[in-house]
Short mmCIF file of C-alpha atoms in Angstrom, two decimals:
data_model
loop_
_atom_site.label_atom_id
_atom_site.label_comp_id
_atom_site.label_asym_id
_atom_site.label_seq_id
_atom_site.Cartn_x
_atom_site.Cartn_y
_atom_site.Cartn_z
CA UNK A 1 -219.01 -46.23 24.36
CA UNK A 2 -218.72 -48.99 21.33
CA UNK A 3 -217.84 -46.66 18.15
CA UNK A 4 -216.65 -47.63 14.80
CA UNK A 5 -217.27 -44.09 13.69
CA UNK A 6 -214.08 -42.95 15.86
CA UNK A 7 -211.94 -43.15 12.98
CA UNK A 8 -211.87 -42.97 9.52
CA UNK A 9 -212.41 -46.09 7.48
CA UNK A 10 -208.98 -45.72 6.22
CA UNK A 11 -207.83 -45.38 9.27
CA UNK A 12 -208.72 -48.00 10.65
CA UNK A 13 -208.15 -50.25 7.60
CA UNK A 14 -204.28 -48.45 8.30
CA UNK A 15 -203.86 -49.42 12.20
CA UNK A 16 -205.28 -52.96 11.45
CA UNK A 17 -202.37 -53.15 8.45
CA UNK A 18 -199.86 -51.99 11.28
CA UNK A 19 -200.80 -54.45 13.44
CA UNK A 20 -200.48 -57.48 10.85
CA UNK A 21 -197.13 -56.09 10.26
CA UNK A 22 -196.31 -56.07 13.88
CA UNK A 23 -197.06 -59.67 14.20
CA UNK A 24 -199.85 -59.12 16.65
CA UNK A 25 -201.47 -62.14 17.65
CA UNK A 26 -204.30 -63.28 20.61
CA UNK A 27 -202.04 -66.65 20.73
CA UNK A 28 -199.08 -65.84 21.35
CA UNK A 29 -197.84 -65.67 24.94
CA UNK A 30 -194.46 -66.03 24.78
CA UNK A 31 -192.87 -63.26 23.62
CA UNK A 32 -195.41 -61.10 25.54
CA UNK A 33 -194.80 -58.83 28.70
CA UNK A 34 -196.68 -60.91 31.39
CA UNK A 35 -199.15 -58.96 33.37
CA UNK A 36 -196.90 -58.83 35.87
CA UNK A 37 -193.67 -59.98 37.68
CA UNK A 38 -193.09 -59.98 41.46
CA UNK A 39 -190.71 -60.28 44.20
CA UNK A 40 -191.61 -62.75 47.18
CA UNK A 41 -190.00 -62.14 50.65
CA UNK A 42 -190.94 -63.93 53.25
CA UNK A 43 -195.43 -63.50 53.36
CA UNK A 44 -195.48 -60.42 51.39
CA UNK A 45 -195.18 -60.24 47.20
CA UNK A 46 -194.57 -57.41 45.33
CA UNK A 47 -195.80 -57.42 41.55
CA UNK A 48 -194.64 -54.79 39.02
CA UNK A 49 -197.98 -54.65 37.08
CA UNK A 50 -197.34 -54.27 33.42
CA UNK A 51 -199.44 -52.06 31.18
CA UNK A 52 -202.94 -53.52 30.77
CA UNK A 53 -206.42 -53.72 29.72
CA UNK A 54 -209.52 -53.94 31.23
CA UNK A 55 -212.42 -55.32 29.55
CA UNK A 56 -216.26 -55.35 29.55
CA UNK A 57 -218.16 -58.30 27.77
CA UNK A 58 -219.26 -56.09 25.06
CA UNK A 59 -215.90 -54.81 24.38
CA UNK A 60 -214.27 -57.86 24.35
CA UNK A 61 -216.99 -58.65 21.33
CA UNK A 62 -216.44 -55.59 19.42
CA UNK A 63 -212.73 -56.12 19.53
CA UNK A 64 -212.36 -59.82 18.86
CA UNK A 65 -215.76 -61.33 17.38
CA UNK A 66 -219.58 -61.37 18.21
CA UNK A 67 -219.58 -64.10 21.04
CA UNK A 68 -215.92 -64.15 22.38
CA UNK A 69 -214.72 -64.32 25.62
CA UNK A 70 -211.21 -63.80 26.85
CA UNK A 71 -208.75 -66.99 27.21
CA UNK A 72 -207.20 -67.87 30.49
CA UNK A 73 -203.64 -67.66 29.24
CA UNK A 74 -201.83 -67.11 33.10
CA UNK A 75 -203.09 -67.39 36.48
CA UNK A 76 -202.32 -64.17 38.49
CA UNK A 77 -201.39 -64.34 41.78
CA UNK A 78 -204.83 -62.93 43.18
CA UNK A 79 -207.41 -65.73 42.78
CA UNK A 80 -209.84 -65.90 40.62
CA UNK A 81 -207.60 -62.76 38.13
CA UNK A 82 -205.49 -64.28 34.77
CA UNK A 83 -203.93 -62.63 32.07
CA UNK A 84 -205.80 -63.19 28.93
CA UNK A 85 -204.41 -64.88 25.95
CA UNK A 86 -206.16 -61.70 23.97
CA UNK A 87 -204.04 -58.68 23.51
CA UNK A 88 -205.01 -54.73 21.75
CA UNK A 89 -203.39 -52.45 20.90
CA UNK A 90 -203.82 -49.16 22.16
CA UNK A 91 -203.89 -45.66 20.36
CA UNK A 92 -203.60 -42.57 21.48
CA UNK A 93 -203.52 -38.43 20.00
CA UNK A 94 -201.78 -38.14 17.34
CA UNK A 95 -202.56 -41.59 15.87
CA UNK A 96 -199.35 -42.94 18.51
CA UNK A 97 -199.47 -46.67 19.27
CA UNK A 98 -198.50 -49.09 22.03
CA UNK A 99 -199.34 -52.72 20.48
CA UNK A 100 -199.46 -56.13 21.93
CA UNK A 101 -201.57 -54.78 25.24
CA UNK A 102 -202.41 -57.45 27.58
CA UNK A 103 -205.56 -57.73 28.14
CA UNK A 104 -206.71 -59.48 32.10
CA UNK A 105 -209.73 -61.36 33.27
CA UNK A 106 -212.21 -61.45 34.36
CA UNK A 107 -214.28 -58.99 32.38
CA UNK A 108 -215.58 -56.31 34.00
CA UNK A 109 -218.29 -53.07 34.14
CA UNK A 110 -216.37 -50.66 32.96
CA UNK A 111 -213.39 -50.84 30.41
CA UNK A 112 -209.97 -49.36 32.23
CA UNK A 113 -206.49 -48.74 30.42
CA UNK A 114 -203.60 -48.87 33.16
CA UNK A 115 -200.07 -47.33 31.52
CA UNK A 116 -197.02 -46.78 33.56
CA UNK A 117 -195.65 -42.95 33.41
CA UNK A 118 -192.82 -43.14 30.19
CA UNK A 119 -196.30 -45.03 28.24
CA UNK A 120 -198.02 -42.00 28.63
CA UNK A 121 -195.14 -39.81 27.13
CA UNK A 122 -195.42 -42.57 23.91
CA UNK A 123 -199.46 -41.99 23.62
CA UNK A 124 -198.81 -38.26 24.24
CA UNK A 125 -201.57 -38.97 27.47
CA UNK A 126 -201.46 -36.98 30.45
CA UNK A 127 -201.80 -39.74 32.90
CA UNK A 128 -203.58 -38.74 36.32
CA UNK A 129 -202.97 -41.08 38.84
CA UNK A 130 -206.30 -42.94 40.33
CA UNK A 131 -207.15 -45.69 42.20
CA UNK A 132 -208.57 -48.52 40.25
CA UNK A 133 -212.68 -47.90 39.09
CA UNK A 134 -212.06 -43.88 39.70
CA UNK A 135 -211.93 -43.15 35.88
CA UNK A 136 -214.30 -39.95 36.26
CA UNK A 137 -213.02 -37.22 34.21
CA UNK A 138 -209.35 -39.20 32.94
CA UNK A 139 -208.12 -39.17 29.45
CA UNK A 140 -210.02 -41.70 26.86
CA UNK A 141 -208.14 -43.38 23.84
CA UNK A 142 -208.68 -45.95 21.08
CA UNK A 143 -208.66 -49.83 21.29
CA UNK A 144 -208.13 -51.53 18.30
CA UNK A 145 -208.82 -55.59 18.18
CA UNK A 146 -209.04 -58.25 15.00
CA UNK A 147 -212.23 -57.92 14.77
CA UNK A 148 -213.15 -53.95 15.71
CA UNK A 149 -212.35 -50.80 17.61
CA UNK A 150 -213.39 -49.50 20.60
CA UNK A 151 -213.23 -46.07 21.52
CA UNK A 152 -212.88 -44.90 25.20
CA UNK A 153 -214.31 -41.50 26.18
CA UNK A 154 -212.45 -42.29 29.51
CA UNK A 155 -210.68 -44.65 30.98
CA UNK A 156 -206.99 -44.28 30.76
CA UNK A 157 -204.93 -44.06 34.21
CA UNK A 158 -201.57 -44.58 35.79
CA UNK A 159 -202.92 -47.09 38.79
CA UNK A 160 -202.52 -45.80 42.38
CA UNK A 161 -199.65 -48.05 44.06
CA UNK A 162 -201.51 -50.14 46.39
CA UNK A 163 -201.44 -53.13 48.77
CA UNK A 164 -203.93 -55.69 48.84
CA UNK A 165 -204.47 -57.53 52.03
CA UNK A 166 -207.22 -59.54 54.02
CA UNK A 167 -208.50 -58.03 57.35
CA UNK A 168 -206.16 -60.40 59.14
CA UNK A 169 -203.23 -59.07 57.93
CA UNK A 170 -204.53 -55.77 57.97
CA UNK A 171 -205.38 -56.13 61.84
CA UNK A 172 -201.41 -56.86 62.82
CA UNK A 173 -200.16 -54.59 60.41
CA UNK A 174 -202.38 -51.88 62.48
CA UNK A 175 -204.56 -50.43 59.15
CA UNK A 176 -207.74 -50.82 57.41
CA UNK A 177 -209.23 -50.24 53.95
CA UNK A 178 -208.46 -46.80 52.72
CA UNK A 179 -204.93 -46.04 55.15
CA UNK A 180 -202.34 -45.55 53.63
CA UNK A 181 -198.82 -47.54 54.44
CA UNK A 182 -195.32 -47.38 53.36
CA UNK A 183 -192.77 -49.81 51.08
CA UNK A 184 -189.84 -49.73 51.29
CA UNK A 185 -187.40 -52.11 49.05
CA UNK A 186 -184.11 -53.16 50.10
CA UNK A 187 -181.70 -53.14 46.74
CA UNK A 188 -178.82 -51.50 44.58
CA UNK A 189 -181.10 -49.03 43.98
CA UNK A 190 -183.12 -49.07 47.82
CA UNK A 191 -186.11 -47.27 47.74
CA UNK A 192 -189.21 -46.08 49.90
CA UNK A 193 -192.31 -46.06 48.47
CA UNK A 194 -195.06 -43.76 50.49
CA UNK A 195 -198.63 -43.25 50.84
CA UNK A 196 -199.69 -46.77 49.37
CA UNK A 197 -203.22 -47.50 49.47
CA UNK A 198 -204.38 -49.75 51.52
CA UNK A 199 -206.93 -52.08 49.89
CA UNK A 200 -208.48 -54.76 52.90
CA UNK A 201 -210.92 -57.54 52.30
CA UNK A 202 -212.29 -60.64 53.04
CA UNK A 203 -209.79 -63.40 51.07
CA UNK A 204 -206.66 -61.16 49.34
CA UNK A 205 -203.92 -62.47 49.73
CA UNK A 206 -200.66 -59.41 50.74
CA UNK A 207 -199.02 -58.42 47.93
CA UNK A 208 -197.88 -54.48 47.14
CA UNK A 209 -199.05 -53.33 42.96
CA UNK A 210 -196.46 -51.03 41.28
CA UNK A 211 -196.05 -50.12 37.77
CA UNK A 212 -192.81 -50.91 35.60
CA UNK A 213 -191.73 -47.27 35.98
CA UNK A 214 -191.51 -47.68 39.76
CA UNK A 215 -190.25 -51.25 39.75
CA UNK A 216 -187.17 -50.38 37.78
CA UNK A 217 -186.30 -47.39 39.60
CA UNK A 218 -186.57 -50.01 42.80
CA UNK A 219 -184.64 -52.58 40.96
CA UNK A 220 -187.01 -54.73 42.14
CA UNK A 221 -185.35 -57.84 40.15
CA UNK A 222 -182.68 -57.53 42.00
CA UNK A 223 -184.22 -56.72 45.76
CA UNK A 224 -182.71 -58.70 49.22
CA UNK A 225 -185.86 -57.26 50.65
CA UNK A 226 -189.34 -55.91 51.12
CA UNK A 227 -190.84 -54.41 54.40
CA UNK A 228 -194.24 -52.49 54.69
CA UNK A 229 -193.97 -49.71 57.15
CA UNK A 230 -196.94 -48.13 58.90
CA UNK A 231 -196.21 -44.49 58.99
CA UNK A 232 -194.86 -42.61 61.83
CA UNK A 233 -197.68 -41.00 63.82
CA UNK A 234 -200.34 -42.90 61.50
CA UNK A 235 -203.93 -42.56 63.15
CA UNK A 236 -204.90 -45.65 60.94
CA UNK A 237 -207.32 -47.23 63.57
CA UNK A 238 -209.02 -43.92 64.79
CA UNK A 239 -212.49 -43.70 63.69
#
């Protein structure tokens, strides 16, 4: 749902003000968290997705301009997926803010906040923890853009940790679309990660999603290695 009646004009003219004064800006990149950074070992990448958007067409008008489209601004490593060169920020109860949101392509049909844990405790958003498109009955917020504001009846998640994977690799690593697989990272801080889901198509190529929360618990930066494990006793084929 598009609303402008969400907040008060004030309001609004108030979070627009604080993000002037914040310096936010669709341009600029560079001093921007990327969508994500990742670890390649060997075949398999692991990406610590940071908190991001999801947009549909008409919310990417409301918040930035009657016939905008987002801006390639980084290639991600899925093909066909960038990071947008548009950013939002992103309010929560209580009027608290996270600015400078990146927002990634392509648009979608449904609009999706995903926040790591410790951003949910700065919203003051009880984050359930869903697979990607399962936004039934989660927490809404605000969106606020240069040109608009959004508001989100629902929407706002703490992504599943998952694996994408093409039925080739899925085939020798002995699971299909919907198991559930192990990760465990070799560091300073080693770490096994259970119960990812296991997300198997046609063309992805392997690589594990965890949030920033999970990644710096990992260490991740600083990992000498990455190893799916299928789980002990795993009936992953049956059926």
């Amino acid at each position: 749902m598009t609303s402008n009646a969400v907040l008060q004009r004030s309001d609004v003219e108030r979070i627009v003000r604080e993000i002037v004064r914040r310096q936010f800006s669709i341009a600029d990149l560079g001093q921007q968290t990327t969508a994500s950074r990742a670890a390649a070992h060997s075949e398999l990448v692991v990406s610590v997705s940071a908190r991001h958007v999801h947009l549909t067409d008409e919310h990417v008008e409301t918040l930035f301009g009657p016939g905008s489209t987002l801006t390639p601004g980084k290639d991600l490593y899925q093909d066909g997926f960038y990071a947008a060169e548009e950013t939002v920020m992103v309010v929560g109860p209580r009027r608290r803010m996270l600015p400078n949101v990146r927002v990634l392509g392509p648009t979608r049909s449904f609009s999706q906040v995903e926040l790591a844990f410790t951003d949910g405790i700065s919203l003051g958003i009880d984050l359930p923890v869903r697979a990607s498109g399962k936004i039934e009955g989660t927490p809404g917020c605000v969106l606020v853009g240069p040109a608009g504001v959004v508001e989100l009846a629902e929407g706002v998640i703490r992504a599943e940790r998952h694996v994408h994977m093409n039925h080739r690799d899925a085939e020798r690593l002995g699971v299909k679309s919907g198991d559930r697989i192990d990760l465990e990272v070799e560091s300073s801080s080693g770490v096994l990660f259970k119960d990812l889901l296991v997300r198997a198509d046609a063309t992805s190529k392997l690589e594990v999603h965890i949030d920033t929360d999970e990644g710096n618990a990992a260490d991740l930066d600083h990992a000498t290695g990455v190893r799916l494990v299928k789980q002990e006793g795993c009936k992953c084929q049956a059926g």
